[in-house]
PDB file of C-alpha atoms in Angstrom:
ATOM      1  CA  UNK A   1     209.260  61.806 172.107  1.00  0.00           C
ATOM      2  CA  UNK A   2     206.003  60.971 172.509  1.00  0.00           C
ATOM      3  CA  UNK A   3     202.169  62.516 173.159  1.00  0.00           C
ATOM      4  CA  UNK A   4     198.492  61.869 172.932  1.00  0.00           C
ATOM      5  CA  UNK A   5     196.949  62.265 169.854  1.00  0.00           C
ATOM      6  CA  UNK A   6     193.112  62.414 170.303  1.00  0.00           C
ATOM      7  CA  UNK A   7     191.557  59.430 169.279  1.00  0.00           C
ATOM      8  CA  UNK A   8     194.008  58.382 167.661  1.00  0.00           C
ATOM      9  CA  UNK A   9     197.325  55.875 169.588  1.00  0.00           C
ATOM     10  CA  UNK A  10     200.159  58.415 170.403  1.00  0.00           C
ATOM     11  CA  UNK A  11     202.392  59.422 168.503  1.00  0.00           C
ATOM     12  CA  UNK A  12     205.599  58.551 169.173  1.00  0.00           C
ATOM     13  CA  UNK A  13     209.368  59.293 167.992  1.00  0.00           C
ATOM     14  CA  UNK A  14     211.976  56.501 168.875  1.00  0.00           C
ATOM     15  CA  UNK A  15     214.636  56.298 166.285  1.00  0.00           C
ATOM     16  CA  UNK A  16     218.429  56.005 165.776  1.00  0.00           C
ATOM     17  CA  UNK A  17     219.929  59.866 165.029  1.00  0.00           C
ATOM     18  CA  UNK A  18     221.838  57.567 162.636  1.00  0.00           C
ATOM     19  CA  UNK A  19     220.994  57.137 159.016  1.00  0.00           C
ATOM     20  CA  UNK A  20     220.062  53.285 160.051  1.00  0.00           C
ATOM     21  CA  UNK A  21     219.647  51.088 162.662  1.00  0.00           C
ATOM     22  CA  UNK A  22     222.834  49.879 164.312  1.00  0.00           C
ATOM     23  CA  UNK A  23     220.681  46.316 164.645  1.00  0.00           C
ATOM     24  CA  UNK A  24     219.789  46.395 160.235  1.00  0.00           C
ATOM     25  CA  UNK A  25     224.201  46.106 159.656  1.00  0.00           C
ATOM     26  CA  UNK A  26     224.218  43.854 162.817  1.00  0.00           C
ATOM     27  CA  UNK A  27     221.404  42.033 160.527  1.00  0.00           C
ATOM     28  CA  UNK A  28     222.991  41.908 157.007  1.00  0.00           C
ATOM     29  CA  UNK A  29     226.042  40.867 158.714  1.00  0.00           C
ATOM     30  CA  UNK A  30     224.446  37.667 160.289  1.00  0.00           C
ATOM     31  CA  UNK A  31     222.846  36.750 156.710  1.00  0.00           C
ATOM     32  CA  UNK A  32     226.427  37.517 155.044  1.00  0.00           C
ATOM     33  CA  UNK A  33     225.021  40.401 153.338  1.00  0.00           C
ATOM     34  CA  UNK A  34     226.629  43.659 152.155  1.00  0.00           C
ATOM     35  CA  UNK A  35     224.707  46.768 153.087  1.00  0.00           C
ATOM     36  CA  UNK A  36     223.895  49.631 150.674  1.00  0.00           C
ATOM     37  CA  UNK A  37     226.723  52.602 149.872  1.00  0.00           C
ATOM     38  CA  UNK A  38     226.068  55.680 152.219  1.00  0.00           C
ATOM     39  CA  UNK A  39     224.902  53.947 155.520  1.00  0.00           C
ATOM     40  CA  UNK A  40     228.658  53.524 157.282  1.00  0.00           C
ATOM     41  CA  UNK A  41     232.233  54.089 156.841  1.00  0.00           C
ATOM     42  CA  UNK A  42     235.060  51.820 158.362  1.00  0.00           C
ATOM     43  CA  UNK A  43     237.477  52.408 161.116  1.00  0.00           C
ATOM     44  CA  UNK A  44     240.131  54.225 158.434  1.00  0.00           C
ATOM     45  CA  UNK A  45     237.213  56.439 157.501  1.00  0.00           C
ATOM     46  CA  UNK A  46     236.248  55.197 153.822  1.00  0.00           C
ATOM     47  CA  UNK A  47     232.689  54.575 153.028  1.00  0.00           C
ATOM     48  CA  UNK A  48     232.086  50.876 152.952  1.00  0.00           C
ATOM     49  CA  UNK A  49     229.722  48.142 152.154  1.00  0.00           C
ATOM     50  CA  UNK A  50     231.254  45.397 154.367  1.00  0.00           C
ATOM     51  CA  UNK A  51     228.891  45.224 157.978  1.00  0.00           C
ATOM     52  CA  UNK A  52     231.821  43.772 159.677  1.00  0.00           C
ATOM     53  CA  UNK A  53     233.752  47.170 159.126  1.00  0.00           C
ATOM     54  CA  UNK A  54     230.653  48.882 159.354  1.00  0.00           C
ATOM     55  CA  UNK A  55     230.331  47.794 162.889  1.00  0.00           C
ATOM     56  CA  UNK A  56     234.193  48.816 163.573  1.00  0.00           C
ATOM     57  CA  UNK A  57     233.557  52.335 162.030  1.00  0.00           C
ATOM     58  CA  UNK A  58     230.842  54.535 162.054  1.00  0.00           C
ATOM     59  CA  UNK A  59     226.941  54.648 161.369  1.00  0.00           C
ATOM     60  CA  UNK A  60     226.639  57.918 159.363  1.00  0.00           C
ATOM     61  CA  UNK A  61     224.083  60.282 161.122  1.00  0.00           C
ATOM     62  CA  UNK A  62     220.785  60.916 159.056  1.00  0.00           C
ATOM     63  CA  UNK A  63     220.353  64.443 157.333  1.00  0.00           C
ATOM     64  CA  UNK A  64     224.032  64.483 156.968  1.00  0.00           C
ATOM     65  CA  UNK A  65     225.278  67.410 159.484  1.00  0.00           C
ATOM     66  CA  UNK A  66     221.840  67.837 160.791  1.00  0.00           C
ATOM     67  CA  UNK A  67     221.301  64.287 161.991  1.00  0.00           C
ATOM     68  CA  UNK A  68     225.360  65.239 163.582  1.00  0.00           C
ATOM     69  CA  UNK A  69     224.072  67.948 165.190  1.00  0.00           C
ATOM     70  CA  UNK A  70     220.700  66.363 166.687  1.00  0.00           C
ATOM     71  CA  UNK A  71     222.713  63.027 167.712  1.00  0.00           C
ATOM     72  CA  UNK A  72     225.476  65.269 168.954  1.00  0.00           C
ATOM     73  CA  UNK A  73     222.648  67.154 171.084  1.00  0.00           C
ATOM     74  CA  UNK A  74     220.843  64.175 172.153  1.00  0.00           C
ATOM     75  CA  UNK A  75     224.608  63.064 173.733  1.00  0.00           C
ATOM     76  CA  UNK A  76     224.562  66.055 175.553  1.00  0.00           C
ATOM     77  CA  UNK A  77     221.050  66.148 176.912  1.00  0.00           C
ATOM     78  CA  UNK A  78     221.144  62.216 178.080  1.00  0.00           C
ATOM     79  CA  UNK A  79     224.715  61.591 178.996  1.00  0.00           C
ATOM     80  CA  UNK A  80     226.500  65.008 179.990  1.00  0.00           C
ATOM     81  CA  UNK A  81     223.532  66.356 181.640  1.00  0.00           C
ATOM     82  CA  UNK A  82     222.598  63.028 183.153  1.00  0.00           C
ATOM     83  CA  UNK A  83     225.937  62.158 184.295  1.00  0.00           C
ATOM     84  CA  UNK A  84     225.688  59.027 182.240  1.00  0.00           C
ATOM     85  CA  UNK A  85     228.510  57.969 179.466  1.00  0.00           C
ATOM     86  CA  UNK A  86     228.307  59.930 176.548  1.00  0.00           C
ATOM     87  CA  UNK A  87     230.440  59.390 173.087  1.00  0.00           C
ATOM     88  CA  UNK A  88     232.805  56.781 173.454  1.00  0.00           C
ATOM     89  CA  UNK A  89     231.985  55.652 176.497  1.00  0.00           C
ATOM     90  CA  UNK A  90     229.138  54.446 175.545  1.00  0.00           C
ATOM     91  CA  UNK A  91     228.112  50.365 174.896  1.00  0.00           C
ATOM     92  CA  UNK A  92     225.640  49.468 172.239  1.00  0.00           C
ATOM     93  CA  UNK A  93     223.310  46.295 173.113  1.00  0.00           C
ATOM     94  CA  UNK A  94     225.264  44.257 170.955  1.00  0.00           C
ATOM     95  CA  UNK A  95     228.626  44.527 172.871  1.00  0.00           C
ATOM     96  CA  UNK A  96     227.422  42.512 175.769  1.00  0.00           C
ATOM     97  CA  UNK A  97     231.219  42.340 177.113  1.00  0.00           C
ATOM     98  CA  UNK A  98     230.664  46.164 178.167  1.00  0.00           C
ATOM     99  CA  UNK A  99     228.503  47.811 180.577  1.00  0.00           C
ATOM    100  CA  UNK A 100     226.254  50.334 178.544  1.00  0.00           C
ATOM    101  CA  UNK A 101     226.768  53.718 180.567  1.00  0.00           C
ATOM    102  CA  UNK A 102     223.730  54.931 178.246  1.00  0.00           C
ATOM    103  CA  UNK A 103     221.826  57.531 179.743  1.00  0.00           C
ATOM    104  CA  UNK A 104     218.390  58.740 179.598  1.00  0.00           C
ATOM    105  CA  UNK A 105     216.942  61.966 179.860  1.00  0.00           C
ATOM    106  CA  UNK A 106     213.211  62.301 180.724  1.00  0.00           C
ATOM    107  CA  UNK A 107     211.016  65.783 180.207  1.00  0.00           C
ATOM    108  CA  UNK A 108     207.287  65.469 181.089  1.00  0.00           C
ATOM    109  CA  UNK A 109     205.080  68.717 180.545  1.00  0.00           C
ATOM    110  CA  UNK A 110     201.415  69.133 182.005  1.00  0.00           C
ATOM    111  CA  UNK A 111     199.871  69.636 178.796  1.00  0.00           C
ATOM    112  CA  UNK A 112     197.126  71.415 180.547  1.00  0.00           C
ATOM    113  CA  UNK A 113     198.972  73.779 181.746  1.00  0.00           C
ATOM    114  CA  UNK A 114     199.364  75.106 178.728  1.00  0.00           C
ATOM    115  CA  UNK A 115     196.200  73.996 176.531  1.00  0.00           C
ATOM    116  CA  UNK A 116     193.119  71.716 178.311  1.00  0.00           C
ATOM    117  CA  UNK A 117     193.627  68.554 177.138  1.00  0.00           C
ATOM    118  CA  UNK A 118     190.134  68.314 175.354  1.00  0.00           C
ATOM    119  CA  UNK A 119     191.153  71.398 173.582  1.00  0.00           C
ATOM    120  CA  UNK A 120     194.584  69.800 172.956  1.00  0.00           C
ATOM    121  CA  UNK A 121     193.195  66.280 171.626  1.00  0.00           C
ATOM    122  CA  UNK A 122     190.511  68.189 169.106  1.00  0.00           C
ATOM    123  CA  UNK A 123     194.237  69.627 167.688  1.00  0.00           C
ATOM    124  CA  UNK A 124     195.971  66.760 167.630  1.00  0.00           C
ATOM    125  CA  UNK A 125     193.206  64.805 165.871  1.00  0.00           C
ATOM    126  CA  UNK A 126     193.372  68.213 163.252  1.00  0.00           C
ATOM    127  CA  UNK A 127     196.908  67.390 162.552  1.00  0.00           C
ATOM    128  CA  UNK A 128     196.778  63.868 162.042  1.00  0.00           C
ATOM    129  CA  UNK A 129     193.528  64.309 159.635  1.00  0.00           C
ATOM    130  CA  UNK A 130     195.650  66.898 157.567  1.00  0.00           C
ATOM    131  CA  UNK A 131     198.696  64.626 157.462  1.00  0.00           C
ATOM    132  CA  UNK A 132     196.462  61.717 156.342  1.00  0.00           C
ATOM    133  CA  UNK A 133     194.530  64.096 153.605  1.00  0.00           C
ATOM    134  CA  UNK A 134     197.587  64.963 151.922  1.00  0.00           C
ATOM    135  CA  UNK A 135     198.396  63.806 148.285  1.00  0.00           C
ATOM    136  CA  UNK A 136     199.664  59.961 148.211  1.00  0.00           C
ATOM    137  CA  UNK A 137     203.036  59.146 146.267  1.00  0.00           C
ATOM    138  CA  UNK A 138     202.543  56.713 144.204  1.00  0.00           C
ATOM    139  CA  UNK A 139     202.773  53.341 145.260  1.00  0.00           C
ATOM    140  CA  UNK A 140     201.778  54.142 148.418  1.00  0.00           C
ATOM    141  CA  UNK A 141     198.101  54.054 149.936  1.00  0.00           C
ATOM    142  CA  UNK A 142     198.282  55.675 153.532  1.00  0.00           C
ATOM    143  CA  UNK A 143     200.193  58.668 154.985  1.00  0.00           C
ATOM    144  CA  UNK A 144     201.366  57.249 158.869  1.00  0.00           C
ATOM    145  CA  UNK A 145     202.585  59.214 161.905  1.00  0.00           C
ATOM    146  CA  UNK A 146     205.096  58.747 164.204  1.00  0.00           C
ATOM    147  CA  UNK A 147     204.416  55.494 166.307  1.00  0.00           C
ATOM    148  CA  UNK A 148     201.108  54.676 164.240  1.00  0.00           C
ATOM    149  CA  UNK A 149     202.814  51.728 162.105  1.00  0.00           C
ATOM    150  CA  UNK A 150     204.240  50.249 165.950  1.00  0.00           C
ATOM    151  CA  UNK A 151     200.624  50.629 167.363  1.00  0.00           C
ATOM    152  CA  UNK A 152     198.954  48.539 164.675  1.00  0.00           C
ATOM    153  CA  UNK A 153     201.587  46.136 165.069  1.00  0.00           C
ATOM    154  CA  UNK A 154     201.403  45.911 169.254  1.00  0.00           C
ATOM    155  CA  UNK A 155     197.380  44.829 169.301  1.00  0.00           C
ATOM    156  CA  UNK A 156     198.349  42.126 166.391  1.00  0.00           C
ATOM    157  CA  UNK A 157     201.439  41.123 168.701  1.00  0.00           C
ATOM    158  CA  UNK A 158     199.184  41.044 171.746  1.00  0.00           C
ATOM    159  CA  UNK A 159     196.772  39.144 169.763  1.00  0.00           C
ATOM    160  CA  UNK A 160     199.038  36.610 167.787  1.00  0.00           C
ATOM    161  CA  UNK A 161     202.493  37.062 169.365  1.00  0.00           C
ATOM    162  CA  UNK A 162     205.970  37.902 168.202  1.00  0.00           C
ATOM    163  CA  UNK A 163     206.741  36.908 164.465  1.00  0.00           C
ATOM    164  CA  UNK A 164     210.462  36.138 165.236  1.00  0.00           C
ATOM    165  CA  UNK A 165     212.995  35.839 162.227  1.00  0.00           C
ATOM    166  CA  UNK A 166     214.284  32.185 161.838  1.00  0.00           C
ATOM    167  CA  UNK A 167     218.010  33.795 162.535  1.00  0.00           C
ATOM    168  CA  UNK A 168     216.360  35.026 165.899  1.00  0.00           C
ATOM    169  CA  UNK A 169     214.858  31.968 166.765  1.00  0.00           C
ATOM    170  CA  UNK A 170     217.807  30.065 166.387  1.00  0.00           C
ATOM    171  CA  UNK A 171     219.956  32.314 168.488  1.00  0.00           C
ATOM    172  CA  UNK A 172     217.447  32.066 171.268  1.00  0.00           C
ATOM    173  CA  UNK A 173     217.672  28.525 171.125  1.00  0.00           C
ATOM    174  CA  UNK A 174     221.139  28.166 171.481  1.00  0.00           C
ATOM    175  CA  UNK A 175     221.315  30.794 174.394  1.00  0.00           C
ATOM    176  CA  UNK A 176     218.861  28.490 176.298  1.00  0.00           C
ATOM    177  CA  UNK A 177     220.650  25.200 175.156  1.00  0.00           C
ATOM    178  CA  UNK A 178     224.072  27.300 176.500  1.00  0.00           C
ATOM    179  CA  UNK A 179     221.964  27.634 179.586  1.00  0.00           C
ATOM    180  CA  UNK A 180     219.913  24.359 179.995  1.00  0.00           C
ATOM    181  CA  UNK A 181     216.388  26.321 179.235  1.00  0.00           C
ATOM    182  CA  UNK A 182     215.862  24.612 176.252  1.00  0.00           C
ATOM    183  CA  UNK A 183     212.506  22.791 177.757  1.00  0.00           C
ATOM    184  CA  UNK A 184     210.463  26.373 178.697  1.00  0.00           C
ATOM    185  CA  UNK A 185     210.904  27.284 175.648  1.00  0.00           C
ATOM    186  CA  UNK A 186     207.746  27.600 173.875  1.00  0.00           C
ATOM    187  CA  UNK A 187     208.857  27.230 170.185  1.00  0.00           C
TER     188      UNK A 187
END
């Protein structure tokens, strides 16, 4: 989901319905790492800490049985509706061996034809002033919103590139090795 906000980046919504990342157990996998109690359960359907059976089970939804029911609706919307795969049918990026079938479901609205868009930036610019006013926790020193954090991070990527993870790197390297590449590679 995503909008103008003012003069402020957009905001933006693009997360997993799950409780993490598919690609953070993918991650702690590759490092030989377990993952923390509550983020999977295997194939047999016992909670685990193992990535490897994480990846064979499930990723449990966020919110419990409301993160269920928003994944659950998001299926719907994007595959059903779409005609796409939905549930099982579906590939994650890290099963190359299968063809995706993911679907995508795409909803634009004329903001001015509900608000002008002057009218609807001053509001948005509200909001994200009263979301950045509130009360800190502690430990913390800034309040973000959605796709704020990802903005910052784009004009330093633009600017200085991709900071890659040494794991990463390596697995690029060997991809173009596998494929004789190796030489346009500029790392």
């Amino acid at each position: 989901w995503a909008c103008p906000a003012g003069s402020h980046a957009p905001m933006v919504l693009d997360i997993a319905n799950t409780g993490v990342a598919r690609g953070k157990i993918y991650l702690a996998k590759q490092k030989g790492q377990p993952i923390p109690e509550g983020w999977a359960i295997n194939a047999a359907g016992a909670s685990t800490t193992d990535p490897a059976e994480a990846i064979e089970g499930i990723i449990l939804p966020m919110a419990q049985h409301k993160g269920y029911a928003i994944a659950l609706m998001m299926d719907m919307l994007s595959g059903v509706l779409t005609g796409s795969g939905f549930g099982a049918e579906i590939a994650g990026p890290y099963q190359a061996e299968r063809r995706s079938r993911a679907g995508h479901l795409i909803i634009v609205l004329n903001i001015e034809a509900m608000l002008p868009l002057v009218e609807f930036n001053a509001r948005m610019d509200e909001l994200i002033s009263q979301i950045k006013s509130v009360p800190l926790a502690q430990g913390f020193s800034e309040v973000f919103y959605p796709g704020e954090i990802e903005a910052r991070s784009d004009v330093n990527n633009r600017r200085d590139g991709l900071d890659l993870p040494e794991d990463t790197l390596a697995d690029l390297k060997n991809v173009a090795r596998e494929y004789g590449l190796q030489r346009r590679l500029p790392f």
